[in-house]
CSV table of C-alpha atoms in Angstrom, one decimal:
chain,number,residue,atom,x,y,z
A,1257,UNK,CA,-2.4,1.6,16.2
A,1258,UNK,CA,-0.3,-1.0,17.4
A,1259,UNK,CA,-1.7,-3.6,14.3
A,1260,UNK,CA,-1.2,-0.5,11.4
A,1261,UNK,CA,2.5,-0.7,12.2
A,1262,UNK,CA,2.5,-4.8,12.4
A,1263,UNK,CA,0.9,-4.8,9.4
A,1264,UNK,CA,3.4,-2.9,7.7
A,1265,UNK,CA,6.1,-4.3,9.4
A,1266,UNK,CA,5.2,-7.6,7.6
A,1267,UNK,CA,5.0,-6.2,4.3
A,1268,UNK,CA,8.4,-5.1,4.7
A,1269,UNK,CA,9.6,-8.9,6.0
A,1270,UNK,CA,8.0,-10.2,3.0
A,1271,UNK,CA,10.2,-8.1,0.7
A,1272,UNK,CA,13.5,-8.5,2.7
A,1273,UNK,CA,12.3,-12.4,2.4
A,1274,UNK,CA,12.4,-12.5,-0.9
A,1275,UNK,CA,15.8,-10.1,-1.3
A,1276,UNK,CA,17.4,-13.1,0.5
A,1277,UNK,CA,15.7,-15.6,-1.6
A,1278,UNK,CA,16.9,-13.9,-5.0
A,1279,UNK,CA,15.7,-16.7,-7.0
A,1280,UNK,CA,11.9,-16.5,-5.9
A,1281,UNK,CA,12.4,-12.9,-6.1
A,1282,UNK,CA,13.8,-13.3,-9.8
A,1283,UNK,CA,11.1,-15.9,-11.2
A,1284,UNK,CA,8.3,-14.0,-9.4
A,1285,UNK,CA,9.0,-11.2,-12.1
A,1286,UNK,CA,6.9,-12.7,-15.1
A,1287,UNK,CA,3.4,-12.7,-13.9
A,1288,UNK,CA,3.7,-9.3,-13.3
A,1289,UNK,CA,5.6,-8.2,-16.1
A,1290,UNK,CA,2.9,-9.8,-18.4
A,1291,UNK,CA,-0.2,-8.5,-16.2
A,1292,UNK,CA,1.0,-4.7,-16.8
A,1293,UNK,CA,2.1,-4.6,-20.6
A,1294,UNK,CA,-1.9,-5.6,-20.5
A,1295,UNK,CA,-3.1,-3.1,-18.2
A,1296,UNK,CA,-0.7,-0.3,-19.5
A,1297,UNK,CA,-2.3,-0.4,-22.5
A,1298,UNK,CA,-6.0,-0.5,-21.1
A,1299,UNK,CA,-4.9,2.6,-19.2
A,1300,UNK,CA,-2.9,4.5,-22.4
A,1301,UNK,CA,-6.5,3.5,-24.1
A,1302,UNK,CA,-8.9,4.6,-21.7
A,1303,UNK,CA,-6.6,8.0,-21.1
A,1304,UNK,CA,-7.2,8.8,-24.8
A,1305,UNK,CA,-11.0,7.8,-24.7
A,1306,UNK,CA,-11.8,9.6,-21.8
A,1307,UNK,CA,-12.6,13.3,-22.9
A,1308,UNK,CA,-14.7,11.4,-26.1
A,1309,UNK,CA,-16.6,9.3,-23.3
A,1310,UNK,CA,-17.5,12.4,-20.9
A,1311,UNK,CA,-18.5,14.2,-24.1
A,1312,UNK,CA,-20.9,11.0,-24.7
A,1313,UNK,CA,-22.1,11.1,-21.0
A,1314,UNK,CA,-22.9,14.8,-20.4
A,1315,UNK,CA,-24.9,15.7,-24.1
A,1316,UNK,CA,-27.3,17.9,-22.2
A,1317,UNK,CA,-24.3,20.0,-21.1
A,1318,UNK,CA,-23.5,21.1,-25.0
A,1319,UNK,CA,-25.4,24.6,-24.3
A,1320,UNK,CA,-23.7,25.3,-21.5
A,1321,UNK,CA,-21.8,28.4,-21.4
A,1322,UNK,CA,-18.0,28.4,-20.2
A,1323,UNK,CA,-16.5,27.9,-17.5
A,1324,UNK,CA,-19.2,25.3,-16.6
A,1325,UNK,CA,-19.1,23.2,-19.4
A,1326,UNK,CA,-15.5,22.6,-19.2
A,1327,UNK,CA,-15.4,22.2,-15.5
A,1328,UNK,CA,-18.1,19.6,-16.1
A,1329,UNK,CA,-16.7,17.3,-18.4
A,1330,UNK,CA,-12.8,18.0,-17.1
A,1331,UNK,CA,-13.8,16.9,-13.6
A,1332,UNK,CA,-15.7,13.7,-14.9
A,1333,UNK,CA,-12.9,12.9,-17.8
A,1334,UNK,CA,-10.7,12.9,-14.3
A,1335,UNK,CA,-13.3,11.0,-12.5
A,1336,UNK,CA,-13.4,8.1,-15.6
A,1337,UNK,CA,-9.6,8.1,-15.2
A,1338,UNK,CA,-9.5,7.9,-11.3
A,1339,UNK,CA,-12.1,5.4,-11.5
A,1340,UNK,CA,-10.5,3.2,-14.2
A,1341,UNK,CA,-7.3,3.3,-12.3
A,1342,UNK,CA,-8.2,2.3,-8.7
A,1343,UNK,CA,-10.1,-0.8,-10.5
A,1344,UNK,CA,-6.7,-1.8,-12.1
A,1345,UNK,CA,-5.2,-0.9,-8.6
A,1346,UNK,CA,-7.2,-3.6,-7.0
A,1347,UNK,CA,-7.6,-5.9,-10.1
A,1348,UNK,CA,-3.8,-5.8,-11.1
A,1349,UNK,CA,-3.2,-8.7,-7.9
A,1350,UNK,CA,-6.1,-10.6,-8.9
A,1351,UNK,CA,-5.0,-11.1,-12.5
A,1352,UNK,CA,-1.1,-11.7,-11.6
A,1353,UNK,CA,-1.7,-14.2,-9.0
A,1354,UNK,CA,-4.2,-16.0,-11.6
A,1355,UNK,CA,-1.5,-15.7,-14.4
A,1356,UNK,CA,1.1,-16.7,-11.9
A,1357,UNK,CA,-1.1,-19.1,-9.8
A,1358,UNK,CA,1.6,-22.3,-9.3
A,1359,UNK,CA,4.2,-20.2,-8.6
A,1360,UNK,CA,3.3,-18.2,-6.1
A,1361,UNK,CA,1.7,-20.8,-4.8
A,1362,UNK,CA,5.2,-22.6,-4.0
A,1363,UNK,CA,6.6,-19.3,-3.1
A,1364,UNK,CA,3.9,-19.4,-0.2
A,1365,UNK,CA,4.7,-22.7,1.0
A,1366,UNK,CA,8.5,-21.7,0.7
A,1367,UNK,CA,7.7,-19.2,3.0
A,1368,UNK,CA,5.8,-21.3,5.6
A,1369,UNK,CA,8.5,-24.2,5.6
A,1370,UNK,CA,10.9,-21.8,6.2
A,1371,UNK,CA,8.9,-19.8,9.1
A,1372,UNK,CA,7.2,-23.2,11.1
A,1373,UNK,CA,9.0,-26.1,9.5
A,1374,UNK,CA,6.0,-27.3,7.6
A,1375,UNK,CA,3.5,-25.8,4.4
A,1376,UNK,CA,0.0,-26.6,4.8
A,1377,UNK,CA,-1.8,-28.0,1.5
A,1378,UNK,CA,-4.8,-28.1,0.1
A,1379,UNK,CA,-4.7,-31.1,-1.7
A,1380,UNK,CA,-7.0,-30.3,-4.3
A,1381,UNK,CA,-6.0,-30.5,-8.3
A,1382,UNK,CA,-4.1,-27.5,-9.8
A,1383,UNK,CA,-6.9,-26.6,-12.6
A,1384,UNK,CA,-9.3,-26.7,-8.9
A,1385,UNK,CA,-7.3,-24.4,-7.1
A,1386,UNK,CA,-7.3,-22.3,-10.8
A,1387,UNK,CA,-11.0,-22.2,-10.5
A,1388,UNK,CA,-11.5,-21.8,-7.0
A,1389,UNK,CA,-9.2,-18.3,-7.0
A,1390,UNK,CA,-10.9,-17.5,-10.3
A,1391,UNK,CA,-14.4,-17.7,-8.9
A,1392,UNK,CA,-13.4,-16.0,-5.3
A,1393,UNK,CA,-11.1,-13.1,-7.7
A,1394,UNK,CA,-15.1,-12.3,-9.2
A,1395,UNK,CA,-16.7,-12.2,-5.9
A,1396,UNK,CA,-14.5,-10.0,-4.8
A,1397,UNK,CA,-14.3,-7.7,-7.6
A,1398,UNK,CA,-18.0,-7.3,-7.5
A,1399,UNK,CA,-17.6,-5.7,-4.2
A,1400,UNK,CA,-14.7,-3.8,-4.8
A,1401,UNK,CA,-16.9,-2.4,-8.3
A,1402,UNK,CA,-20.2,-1.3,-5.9
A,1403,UNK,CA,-17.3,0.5,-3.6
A,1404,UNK,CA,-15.7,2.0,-6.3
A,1405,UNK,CA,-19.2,3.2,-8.0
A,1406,UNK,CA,-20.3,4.7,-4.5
A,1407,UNK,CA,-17.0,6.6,-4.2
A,1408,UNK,CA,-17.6,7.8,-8.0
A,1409,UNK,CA,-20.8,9.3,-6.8
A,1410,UNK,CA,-19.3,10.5,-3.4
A,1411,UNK,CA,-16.4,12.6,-5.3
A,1412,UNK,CA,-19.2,15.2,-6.4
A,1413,UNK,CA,-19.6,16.7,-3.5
A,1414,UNK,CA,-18.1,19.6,-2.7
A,1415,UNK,CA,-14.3,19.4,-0.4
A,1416,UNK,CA,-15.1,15.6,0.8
A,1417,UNK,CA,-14.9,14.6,-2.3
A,1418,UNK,CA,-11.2,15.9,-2.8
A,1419,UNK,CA,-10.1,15.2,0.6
A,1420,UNK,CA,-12.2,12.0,2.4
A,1421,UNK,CA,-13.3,10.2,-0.8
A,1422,UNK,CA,-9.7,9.5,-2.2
A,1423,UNK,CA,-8.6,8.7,1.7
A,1424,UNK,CA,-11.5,5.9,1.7
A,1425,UNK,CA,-10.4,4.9,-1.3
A,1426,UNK,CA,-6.8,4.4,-0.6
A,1427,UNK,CA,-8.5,2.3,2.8
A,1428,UNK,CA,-10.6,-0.3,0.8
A,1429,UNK,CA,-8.1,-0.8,-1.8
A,1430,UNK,CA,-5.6,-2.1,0.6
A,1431,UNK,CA,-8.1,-4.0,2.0
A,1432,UNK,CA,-9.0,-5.7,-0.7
A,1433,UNK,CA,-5.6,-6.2,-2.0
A,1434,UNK,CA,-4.7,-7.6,1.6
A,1435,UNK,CA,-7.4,-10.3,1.1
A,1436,UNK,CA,-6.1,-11.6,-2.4
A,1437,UNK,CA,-2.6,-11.5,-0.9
A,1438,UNK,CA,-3.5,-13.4,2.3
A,1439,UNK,CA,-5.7,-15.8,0.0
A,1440,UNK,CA,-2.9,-17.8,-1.8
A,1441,UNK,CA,-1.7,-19.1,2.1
A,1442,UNK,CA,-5.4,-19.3,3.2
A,1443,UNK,CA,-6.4,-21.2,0.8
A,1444,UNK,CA,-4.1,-23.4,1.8
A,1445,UNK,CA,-5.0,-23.8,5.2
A,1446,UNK,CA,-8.5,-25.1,3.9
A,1447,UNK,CA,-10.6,-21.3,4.0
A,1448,UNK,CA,-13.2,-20.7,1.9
A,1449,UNK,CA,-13.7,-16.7,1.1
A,1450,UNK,CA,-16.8,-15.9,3.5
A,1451,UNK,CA,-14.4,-17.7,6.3
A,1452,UNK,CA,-11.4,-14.9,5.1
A,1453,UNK,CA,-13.6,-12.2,5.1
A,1454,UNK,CA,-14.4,-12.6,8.8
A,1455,UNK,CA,-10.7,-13.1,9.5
A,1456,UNK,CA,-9.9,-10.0,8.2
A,1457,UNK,CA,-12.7,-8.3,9.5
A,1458,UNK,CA,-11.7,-8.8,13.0
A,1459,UNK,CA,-8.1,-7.5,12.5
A,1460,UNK,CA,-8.9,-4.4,10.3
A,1461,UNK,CA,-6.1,-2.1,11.5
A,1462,UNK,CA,-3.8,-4.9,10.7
A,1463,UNK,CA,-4.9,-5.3,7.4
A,1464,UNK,CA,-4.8,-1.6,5.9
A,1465,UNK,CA,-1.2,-1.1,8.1
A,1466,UNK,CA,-0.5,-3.9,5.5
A,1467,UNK,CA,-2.6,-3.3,2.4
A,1468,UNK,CA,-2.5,0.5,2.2
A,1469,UNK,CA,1.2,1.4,1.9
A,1470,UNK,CA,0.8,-1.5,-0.9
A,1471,UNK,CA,-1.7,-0.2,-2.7
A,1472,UNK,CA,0.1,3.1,-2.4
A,1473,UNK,CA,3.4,1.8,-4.0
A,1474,UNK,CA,1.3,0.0,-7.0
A,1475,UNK,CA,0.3,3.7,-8.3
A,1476,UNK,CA,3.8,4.1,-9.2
A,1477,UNK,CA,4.4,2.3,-12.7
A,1478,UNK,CA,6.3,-0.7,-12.7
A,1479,UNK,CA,6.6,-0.8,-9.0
A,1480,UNK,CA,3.6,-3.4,-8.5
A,1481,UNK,CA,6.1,-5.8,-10.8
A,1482,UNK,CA,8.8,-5.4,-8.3
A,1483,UNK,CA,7.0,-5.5,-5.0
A,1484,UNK,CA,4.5,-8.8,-6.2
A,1485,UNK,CA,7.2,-11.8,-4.9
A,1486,UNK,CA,7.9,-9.6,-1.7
A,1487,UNK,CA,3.6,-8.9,-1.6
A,1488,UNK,CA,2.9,-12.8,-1.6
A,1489,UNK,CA,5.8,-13.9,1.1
A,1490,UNK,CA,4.9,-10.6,3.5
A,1491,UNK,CA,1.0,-11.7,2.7
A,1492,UNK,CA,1.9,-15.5,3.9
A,1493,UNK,CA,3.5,-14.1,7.5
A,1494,UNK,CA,0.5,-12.1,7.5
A,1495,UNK,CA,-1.7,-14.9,7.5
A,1496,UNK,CA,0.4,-16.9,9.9
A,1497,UNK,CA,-0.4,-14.3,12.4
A,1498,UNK,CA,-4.1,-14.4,12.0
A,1499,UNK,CA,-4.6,-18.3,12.3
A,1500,UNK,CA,-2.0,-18.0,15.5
A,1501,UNK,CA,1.1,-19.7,14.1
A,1502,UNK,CA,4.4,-19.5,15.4
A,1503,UNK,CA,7.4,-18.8,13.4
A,1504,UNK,CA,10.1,-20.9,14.0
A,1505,UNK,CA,12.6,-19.7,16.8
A,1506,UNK,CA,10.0,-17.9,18.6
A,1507,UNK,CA,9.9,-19.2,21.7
A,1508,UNK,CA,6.4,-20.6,23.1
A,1509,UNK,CA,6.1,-20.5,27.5
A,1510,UNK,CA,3.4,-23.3,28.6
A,1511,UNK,CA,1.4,-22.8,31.8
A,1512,UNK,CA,2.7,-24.7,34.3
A,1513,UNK,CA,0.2,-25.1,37.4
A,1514,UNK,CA,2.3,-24.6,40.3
A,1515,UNK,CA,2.9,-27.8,42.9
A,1516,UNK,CA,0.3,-28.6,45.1
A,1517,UNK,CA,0.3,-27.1,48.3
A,1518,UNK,CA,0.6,-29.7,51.4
């Protein structure tokens, strides 16, 4: 329990970071502001198509008398809608980070020099690190798509999948969002996505106490705009904490072996 709390605590250092840092805050706006004029309309669209689509997926239904047919197709028109919003959920970071790659990239390091003295660097070309986020961004969208397709399933059955299915959710989106956060410093430090995907695995709790109450705040429109800057530097404390780095001022006790005896 201890790590939920840290977790959050360090989303909430990353937004006062960035508060105090008003001009990171203030260019860290764009990406985002471009990344959900997109998905707002992808959303406005698949709101209106949804009914037509259930329609299209349920045409041995037609016969059916009421209530059932309508309780069919309502509950899968919600479903389609549900669905098409945790994938924006989780793909929203993804795409801003890509569309806002250097920056936030600089906005890490910031963050680093100003927590240990020194940024770690990759060293590698920008259009690299482009494709290297691009290519890790797919990977982990295909897992996040066979989660989100087994929770589809899932919220057919009866009471679990009202209660338990949207709590899982919630859990592996804040996961996931948590490891394309923590990427953009990890990255960094020279980790390739199978050698995140352990590190994360091994501090879980951490990692939802961090990514949950995030993924929380992105259902609220515009909000994910807002919070992205604060996401990325809280994201970049996270991952000092995983490697074992020490912020500056934090005071580090070596092991002295005591005096020999005579």
């Amino acid at each position: 329990m201890r790590d939920l709390g840290a977790g959050l605590g360090h989303l909430i250092k990353g937004q006062r970071w960035v508060v105090r840092h008003g001009r990171w805050f203030g260019l860290g706006l764009l990406p985002g502001l471009i990344t959900l004029v997109l998905y707002a309309g992808a959303l406005v669209g698949l709101g209106f198509g949804a009914d037509d689509l259930a329609r299209w997926a349920t045409p041995f239904a037609d016969d059916w008398s009421s209530p059932w047919l309508g309780l069919l197709r309502n509950t899968l028109t919600v479903l389609v809608f549900a669905f098409g919003l945790f994938l924006a959920v989780i793909t929203f970071t993804a795409v801003t980070l890509l569309v806002g790659q250097p920056f936030y990239e600089s906005l890490s390091e910031e963050v680093d020099r100003a927590e240990g003295g020194k940024a770690p660097e990759s060293g590698l070309p920008l259009w690299r690190e482009l494709w290297i986020s691009a290519r890790d961004s797919v990977r982990i969208l295909v897992r996040v798509a066979l989660y989100a397709v087994l929770l589809f399933a899932l919220g057919f059955v009866p009471v679990a999948g009202q209660t338990v299915v949207p709590l899982l959710g919630f859990c592996v989106t804040g996961y996931f969002l948590a490891e394309e956060l923590t990427a953009v410093a990890l990255q960094r430090r020279g980790m390739v996505l199978k050698d995140r995907l352990v590190l994360l695995r091994g501090r879980r709790l951490l990692i939802l106490g961090f990514g949950v109450p995030l993924g929380l705040a992105f259902l609220v429109p515009f909000v994910a705009v807002f919070l992205m800057p604060g996401a990325v530097a809280g994201a970049t404390l996270l991952a000092r904490e995983l490697v074992g780095e020490e912020s500056v001022g934090e005071e580090r006790v070596a092991a002295v072996p005591p005096p020999p005896r005579p």
